CSV table of C-alpha atoms and ligand atoms in Angstrom, one decimal:
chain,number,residue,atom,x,y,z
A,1338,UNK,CA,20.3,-10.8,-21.2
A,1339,UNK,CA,17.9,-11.3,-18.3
A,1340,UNK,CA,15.4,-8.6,-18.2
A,1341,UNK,CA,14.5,-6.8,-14.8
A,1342,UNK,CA,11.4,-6.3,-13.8
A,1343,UNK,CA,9.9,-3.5,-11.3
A,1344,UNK,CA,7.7,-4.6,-9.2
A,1345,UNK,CA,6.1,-2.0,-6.5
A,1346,UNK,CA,4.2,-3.3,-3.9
A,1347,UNK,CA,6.3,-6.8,-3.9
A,1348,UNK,CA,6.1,-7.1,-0.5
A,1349,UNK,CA,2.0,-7.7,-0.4
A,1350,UNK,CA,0.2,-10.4,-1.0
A,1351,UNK,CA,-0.1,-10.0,-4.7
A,1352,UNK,CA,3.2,-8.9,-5.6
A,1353,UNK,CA,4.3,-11.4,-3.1
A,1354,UNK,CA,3.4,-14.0,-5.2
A,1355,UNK,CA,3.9,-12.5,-8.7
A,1356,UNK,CA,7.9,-11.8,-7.6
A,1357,UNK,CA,8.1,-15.7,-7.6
A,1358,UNK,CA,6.7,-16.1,-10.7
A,1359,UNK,CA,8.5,-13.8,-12.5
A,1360,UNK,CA,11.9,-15.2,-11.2
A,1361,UNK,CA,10.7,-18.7,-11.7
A,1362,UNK,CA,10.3,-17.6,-15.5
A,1363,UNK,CA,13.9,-15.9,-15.7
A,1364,UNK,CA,13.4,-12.2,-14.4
A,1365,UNK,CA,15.1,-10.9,-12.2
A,1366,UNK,CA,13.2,-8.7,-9.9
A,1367,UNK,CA,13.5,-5.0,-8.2
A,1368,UNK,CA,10.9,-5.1,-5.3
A,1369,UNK,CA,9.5,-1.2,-4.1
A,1370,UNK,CA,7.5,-1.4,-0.8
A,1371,UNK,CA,6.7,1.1,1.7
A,1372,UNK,CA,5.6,-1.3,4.3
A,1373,UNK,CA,2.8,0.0,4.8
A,1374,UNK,CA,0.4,-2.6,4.7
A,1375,UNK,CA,3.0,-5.7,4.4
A,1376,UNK,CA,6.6,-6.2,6.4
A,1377,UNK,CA,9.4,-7.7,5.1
A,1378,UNK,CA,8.1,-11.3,5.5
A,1379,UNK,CA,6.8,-11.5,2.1
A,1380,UNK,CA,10.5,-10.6,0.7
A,1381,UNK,CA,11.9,-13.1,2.5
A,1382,UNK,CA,9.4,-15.8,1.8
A,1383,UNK,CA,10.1,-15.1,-1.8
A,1384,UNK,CA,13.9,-15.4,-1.1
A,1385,UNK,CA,13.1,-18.4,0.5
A,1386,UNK,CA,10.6,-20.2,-2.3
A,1387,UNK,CA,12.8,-18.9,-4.9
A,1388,UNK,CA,16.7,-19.8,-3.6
A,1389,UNK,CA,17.4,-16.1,-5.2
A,1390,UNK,CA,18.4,-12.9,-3.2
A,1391,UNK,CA,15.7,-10.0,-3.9
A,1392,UNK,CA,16.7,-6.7,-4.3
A,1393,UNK,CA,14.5,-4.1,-2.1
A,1394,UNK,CA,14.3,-1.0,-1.4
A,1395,UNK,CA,12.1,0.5,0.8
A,1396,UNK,CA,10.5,3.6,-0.5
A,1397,UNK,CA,7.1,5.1,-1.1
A,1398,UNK,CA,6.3,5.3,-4.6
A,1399,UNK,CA,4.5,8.5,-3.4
A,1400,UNK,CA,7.6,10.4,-2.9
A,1401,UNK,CA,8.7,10.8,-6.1
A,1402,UNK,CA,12.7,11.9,-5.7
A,1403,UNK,CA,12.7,8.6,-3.4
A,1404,UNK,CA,11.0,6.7,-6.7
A,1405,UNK,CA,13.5,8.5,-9.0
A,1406,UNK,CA,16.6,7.3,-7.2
A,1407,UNK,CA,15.1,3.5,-8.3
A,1408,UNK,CA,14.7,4.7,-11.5
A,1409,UNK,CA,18.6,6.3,-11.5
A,1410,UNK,CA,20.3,2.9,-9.8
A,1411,UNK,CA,18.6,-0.1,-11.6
A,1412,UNK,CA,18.3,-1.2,-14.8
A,1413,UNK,CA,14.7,-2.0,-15.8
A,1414,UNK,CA,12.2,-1.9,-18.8
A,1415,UNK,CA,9.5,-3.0,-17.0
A,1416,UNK,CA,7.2,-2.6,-13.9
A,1417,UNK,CA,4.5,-3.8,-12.4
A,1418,UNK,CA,2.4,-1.5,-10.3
A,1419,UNK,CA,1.2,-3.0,-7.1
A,1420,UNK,CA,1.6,-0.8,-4.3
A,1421,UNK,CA,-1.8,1.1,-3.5
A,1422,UNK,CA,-4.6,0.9,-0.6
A,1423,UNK,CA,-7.2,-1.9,-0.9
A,1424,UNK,CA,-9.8,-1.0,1.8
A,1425,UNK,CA,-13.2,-0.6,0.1
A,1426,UNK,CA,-14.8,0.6,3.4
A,1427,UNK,CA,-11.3,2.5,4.8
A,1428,UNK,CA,-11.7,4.6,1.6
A,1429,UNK,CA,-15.2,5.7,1.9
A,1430,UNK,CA,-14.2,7.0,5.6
A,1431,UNK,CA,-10.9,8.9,4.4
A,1432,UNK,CA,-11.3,9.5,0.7
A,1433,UNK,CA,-8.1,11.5,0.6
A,1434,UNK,CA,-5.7,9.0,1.3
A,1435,UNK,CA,-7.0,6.5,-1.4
A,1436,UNK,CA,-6.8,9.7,-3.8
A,1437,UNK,CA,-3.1,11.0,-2.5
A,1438,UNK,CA,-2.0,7.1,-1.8
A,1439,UNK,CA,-3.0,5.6,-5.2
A,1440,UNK,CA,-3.1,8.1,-7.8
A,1441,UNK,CA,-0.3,10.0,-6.8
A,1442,UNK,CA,2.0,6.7,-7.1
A,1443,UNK,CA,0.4,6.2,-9.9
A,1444,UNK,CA,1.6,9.3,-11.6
A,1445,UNK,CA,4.7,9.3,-10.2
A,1446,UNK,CA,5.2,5.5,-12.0
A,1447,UNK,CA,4.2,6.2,-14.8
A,1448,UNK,CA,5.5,9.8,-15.4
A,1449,UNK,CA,9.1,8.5,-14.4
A,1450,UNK,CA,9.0,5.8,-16.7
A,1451,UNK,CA,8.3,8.4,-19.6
A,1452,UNK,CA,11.1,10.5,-18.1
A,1453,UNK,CA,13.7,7.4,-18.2
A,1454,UNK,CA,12.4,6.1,-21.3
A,1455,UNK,CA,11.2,2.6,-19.5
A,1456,UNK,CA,8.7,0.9,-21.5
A,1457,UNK,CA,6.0,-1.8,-20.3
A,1458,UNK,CA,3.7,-1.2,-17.3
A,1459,UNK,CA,1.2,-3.7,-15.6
A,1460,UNK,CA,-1.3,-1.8,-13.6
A,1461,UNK,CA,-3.5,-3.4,-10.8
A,1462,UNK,CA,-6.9,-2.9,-11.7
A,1463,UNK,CA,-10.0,-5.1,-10.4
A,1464,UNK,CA,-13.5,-6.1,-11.4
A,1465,UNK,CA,-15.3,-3.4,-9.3
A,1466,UNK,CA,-15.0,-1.4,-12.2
A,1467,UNK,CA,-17.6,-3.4,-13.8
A,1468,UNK,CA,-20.1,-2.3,-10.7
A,1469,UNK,CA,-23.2,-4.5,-10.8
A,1470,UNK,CA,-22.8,-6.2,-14.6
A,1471,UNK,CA,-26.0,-5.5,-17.1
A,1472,UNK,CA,-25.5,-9.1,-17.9
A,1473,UNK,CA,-23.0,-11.9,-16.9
A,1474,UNK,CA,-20.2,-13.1,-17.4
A,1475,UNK,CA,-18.6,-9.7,-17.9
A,1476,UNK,CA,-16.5,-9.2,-21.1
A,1477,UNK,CA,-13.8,-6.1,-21.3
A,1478,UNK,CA,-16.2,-4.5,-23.6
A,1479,UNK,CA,-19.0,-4.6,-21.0
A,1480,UNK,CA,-19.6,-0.9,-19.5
A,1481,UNK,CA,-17.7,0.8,-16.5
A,1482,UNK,CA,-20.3,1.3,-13.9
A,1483,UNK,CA,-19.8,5.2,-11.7
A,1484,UNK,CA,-17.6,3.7,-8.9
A,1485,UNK,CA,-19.2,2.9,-5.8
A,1486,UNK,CA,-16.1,3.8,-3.5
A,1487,UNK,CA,-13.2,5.9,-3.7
A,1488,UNK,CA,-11.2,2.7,-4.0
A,1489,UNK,CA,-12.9,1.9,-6.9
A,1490,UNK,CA,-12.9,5.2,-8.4
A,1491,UNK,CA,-9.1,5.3,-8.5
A,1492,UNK,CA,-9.0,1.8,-10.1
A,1493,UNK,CA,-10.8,3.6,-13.2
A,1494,UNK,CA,-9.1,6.8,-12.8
A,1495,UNK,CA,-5.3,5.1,-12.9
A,1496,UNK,CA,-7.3,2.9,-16.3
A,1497,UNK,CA,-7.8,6.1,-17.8
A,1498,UNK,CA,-4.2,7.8,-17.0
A,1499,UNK,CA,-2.5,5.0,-18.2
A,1500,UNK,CA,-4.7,4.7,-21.2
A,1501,UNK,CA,-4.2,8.3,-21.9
A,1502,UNK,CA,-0.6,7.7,-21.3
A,1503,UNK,CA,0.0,5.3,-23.6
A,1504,UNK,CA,-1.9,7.1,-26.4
A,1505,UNK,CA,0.2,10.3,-25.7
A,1506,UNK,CA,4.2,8.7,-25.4
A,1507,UNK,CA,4.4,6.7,-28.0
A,1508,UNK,CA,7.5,4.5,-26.4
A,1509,UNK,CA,4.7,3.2,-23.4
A,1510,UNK,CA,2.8,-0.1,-23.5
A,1511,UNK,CA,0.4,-1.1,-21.0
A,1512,UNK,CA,-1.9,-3.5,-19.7
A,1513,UNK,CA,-4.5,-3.3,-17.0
A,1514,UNK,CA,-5.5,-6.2,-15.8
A,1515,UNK,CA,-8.8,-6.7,-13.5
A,1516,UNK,CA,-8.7,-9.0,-10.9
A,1517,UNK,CA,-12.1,-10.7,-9.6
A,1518,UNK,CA,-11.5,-12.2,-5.9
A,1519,UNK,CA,-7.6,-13.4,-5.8
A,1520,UNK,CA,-7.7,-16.1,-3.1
A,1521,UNK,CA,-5.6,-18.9,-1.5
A,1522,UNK,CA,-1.7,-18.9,-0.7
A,1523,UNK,CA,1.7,-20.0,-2.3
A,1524,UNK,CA,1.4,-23.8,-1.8
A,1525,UNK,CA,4.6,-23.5,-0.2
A,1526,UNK,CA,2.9,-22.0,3.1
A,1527,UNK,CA,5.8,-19.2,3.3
A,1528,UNK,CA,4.1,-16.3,1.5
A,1529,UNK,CA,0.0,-15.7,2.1
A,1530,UNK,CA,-2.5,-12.7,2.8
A,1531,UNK,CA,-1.3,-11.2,5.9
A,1532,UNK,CA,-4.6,-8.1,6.7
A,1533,UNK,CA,-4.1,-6.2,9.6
A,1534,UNK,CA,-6.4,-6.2,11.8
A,1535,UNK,CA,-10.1,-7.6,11.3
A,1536,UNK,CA,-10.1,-9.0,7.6
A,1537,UNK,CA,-12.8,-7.5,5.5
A,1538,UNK,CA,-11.9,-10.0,2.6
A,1539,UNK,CA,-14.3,-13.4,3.0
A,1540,UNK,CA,-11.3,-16.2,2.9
A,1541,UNK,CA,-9.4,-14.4,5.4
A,1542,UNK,CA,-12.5,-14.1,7.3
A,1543,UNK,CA,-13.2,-18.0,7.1
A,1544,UNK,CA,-9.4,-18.9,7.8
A,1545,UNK,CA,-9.0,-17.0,10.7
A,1546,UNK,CA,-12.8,-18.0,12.3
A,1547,UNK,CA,-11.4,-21.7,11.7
A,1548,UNK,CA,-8.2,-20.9,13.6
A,1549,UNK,CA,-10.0,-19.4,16.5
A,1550,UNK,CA,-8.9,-15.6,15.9
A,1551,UNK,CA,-12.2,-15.2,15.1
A,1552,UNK,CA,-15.6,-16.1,16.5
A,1553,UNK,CA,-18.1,-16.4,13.9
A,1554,UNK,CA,-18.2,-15.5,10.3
A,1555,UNK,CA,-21.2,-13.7,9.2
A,1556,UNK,CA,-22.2,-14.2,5.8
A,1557,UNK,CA,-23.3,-10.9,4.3
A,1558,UNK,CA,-27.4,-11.6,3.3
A,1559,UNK,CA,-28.9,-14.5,2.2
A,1560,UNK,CA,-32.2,-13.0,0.1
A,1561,UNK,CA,-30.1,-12.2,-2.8
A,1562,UNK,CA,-32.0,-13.2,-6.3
A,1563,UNK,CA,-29.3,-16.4,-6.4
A,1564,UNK,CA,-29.6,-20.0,-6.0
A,1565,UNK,CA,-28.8,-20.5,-2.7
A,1566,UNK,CA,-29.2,-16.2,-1.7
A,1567,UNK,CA,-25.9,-15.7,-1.4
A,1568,UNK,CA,-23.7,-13.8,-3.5
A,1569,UNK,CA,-21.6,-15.1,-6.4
A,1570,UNK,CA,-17.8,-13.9,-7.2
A,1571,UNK,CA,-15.6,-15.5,-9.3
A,1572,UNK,CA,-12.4,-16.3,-7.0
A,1573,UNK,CA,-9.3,-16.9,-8.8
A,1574,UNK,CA,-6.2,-19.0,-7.0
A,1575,UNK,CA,-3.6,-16.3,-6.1
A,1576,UNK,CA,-0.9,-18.5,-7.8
A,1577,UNK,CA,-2.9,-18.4,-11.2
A,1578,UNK,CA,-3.1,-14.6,-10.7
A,1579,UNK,CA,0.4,-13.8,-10.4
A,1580,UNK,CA,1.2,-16.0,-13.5
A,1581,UNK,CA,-1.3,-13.7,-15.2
A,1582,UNK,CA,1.2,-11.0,-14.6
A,1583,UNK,CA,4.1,-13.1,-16.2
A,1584,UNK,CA,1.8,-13.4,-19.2
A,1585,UNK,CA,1.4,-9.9,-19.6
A,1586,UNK,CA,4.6,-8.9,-19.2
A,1587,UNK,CA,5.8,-11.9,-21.5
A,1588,UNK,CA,3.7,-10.3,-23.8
A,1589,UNK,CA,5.0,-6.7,-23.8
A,1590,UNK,CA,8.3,-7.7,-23.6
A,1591,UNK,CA,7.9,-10.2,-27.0
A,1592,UNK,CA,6.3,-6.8,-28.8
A,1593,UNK,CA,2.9,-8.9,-28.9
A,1594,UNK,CA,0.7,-6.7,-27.9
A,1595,UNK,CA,-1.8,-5.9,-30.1
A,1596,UNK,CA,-2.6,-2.6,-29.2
A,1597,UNK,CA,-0.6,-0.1,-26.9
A,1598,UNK,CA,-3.3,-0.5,-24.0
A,1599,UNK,CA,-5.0,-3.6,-23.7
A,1600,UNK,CA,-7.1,-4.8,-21.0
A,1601,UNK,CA,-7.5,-8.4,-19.6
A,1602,UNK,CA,-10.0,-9.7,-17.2
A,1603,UNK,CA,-8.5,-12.2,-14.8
A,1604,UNK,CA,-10.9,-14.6,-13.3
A,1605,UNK,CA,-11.4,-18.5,-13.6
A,1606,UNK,CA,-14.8,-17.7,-15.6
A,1607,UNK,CA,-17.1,-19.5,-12.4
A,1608,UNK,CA,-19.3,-17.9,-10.4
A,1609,UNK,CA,-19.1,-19.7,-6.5
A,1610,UNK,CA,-21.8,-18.3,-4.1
A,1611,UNK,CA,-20.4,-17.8,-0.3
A,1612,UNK,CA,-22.3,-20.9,1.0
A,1613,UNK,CA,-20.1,-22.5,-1.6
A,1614,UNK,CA,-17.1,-21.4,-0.7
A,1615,UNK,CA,-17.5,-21.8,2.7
A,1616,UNK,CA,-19.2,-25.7,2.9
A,1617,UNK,CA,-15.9,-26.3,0.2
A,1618,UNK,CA,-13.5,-24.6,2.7
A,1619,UNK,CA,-15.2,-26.9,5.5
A,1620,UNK,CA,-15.5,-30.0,3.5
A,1621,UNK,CA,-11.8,-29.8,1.7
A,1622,UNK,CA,-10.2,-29.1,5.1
A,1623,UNK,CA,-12.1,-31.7,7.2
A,1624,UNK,CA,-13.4,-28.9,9.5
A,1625,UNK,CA,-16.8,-27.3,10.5
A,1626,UNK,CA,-16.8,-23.5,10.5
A,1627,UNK,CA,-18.5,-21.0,13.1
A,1628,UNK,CA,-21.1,-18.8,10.5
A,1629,UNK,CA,-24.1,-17.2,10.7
A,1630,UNK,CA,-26.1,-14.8,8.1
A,1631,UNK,CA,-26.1,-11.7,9.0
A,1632,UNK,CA,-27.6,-8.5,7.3
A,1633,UNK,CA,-26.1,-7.8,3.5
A,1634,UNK,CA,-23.2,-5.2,3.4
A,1635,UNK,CA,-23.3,-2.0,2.0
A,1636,UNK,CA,-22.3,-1.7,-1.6
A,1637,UNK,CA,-21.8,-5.6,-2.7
A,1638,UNK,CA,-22.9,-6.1,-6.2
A,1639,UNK,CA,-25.1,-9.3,-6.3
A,1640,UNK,CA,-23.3,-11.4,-8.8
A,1641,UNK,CA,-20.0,-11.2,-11.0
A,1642,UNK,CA,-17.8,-13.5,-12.7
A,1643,UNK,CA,-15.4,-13.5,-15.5
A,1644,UNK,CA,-15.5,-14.0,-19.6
A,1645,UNK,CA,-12.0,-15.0,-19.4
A,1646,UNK,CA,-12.1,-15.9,-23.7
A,1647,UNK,CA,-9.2,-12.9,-24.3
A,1648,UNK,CA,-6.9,-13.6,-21.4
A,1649,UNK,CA,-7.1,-17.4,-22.3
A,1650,UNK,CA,-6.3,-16.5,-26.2
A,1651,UNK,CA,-3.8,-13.5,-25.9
A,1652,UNK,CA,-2.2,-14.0,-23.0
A,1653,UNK,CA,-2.0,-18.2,-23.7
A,1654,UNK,CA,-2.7,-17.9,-19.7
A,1655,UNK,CA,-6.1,-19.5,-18.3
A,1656,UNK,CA,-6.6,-20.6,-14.2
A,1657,UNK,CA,-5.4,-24.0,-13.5
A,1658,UNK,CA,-6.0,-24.4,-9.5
A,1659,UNK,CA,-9.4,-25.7,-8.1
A,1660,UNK,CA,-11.2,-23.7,-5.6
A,1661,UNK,CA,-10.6,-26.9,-3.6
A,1662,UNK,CA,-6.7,-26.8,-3.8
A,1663,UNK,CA,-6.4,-23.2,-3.4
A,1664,UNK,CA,-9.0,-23.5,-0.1
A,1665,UNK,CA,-6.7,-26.0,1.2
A,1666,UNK,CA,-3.9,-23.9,0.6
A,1667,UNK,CA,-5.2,-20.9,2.1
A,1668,UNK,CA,-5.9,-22.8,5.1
A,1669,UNK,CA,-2.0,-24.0,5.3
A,1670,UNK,CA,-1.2,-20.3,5.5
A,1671,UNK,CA,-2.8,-19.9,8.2
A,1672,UNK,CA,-2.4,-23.0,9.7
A,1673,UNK,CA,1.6,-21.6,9.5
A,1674,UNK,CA,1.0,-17.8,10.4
A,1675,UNK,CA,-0.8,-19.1,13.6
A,1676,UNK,CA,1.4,-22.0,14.1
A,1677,UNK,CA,-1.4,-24.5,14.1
A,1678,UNK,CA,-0.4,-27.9,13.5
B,698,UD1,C1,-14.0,-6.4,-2.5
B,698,UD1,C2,-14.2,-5.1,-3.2
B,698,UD1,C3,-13.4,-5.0,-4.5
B,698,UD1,C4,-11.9,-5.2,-4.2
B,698,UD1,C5,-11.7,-6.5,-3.4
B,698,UD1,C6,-10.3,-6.5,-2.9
B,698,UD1,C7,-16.5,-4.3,-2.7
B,698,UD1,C8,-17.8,-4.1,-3.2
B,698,UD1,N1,-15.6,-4.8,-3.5
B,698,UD1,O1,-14.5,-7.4,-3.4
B,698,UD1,O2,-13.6,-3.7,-5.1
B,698,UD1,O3,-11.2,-5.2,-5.3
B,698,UD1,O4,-12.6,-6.6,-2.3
B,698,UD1,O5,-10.0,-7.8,-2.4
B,698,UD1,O6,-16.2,-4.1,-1.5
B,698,UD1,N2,-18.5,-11.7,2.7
B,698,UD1,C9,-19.2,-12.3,3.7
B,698,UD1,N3,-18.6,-12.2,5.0
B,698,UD1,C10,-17.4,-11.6,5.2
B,698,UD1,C11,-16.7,-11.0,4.1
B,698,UD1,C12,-17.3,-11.1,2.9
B,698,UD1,O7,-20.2,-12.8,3.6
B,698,UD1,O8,-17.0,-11.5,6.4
B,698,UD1,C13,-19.0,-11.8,1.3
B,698,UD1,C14,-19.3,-10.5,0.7
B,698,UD1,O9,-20.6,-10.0,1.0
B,698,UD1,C15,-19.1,-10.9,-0.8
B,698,UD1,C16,-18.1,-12.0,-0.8
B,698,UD1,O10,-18.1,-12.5,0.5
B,698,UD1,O11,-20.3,-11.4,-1.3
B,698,UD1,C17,-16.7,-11.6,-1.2
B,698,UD1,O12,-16.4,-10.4,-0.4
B,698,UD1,P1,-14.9,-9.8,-0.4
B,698,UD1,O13,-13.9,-10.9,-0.1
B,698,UD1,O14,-14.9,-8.6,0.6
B,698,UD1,O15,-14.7,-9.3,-1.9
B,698,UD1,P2,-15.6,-8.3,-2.8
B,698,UD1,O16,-16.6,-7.6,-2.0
B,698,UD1,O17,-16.1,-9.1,-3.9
């Protein structure tokens, strides 16, 4: 029987992308947005990419009786848990809303699936939990630094409620899987990264400077203790990311796991400074960008990237696109949001 797979937040970029994945490998899936920082576009792209009709339903995850009628109308023994707020600097300003927003949902997800019996969960987590690494690449057994944002801080706090979770209902599995920088587009052009408003993500930043929506990228400091005195991240094709999620759930679903909670770094183990990735973007896409360096921003860690050993031996899932193919994608995207020929 085809298995069903929650997925909330399958509206956004991410989830976006992991939706056609997942029904590219035989799911079918249940989609949970609130719209709150994505519009139905990205449910319809999927529709489109995929041939298959989605089933959403709008609803905050938040609101649990609203969650809880999901729970009651579909058939599901697995979720993926997307929907939160992403705005590093937005959640230093209004701490509260990253605390309600995130681990409320979080709760909600998790304590309804022990309710309804549902088993496997995929949580969302990212590589700012690592804070500035003691040494590089970073391994899953390399230390959780004190969060530098509230943002951050829920990413380790919904770690430990799952982890605590699993260890107390012995029917949950989970996996957390921490994303470095997911970049680039569907290679289709009809799903993408869609911010609102002025992009505080670098290859938004660079896509829309090159379609004239911006004027100039500033590049964040250029005395950092790096080759070229930029910083390094380890930016993993958006594609590759949401077949991560496949993995894990594939995984889960096949009783593989080896431990109730387990923990995968997802990055393509490479470090690429921001000169890099912007003389790639420009060199890739035949164009010359508008940058200058401008003073570093608060709270960005030097250098991170990925020991990506586990994913790549328990998941049987490694990163296959180029940081050249997936710059050229993410300039498609764009190219198609802004109708640019
Ligand atoms: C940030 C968050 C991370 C979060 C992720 C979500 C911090 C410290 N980390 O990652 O927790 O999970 O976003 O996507 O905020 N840059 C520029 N110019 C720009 C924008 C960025 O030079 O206009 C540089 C930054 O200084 C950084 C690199 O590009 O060195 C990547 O920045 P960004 O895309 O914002 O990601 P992170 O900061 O790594």
């Amino acid at each position: 029987m085809k298995q069903t797979v929650l997925v909330s937040g399958g509206a956004g970029y991410i989830g976006s992308h992991t939706a056609v994945e997942l029904i590219g490998a035989g799911y079918d899936v249940v989609i949970v947005d609130n719209l709150s920082n994505s519009d139905m576009s990205g449910v319809e792209g999927v529709e489109k990419i995929t041939g298959k009709h989605v089933t959403f339903v709008e609803a905050d995850c938040c609101d649990k009786e609203a969650f809880r009628r999901v729970f009651e109308q579909y058939e599901f023994d697995s979720v993926i848990h997307f929907a939160a707020s992403k705005a590093v600097g937005e959640s230093v300003a209004e701490p509260l809303k990253y605390y309600r927003n995130n681990l409320t949902s979080f709760v909600n997800v998790v304590e309804l699936m022990h309710e309804f019996g549902r088993r496997n969960i995929v949580f969302s987590s990212s590589a700012t939990v690592y804070g500035e690494a003691d040494s590089l690449p970073v391994t899953e057994q390399s230390p959780r630094k004190p969060a530098t944002s509230p943002y951050g801080n829920t990413k380790q706090i919904c770690e430990d409620i799952l982890r605590d979770s699993v260890a107390a209902y012995g029917s949950l599995r989970g996996i957390a899987l921490r994303y470095f920088n997911p970049i680039g587009a569907h290679p289709s052009a009809l799903i993408g990264e869609l911010p609102r408003g002025v992009p505080n993500n670098l290859v938004p930043f660079i896509t829309q400077t090159a379609a004239g929506v911006r004027e100039c990228l500033s590049i964040f400091g250029d005395d950092y203790p790096t080759a070229d005195g930029s910083c390094i991240r380890d930016y993993i094709d958006i594609v590759d990311l949401a077949r991560a999620h496949v993995a894990a759930i594939d995984r889960m679903v096949k009783g593989q796991s080896k431990q109730p909670y387990e923990i995968f770094n997802i990055g393509t183990g490479r470090g690429v400074s921001v000169f890099e990735l912007v003389t790639t973007f420009e060199r890739v896409n035949g164009l010359k960008l508008n940058y200058k360096v401008a003073p570093r921003r608060a709270g960005d860690v030097v250098a991170i990237w990925a020991d990506t050993t586990l994913a790549n031996r328990e998941l049987g899932w490694h990163a296959e696109r180029s940081v050249e193919d997936t710059l050229r994608a993410a300039w498609a995207w764009e190219k198609h949001v802004r109708g640019i020929e």
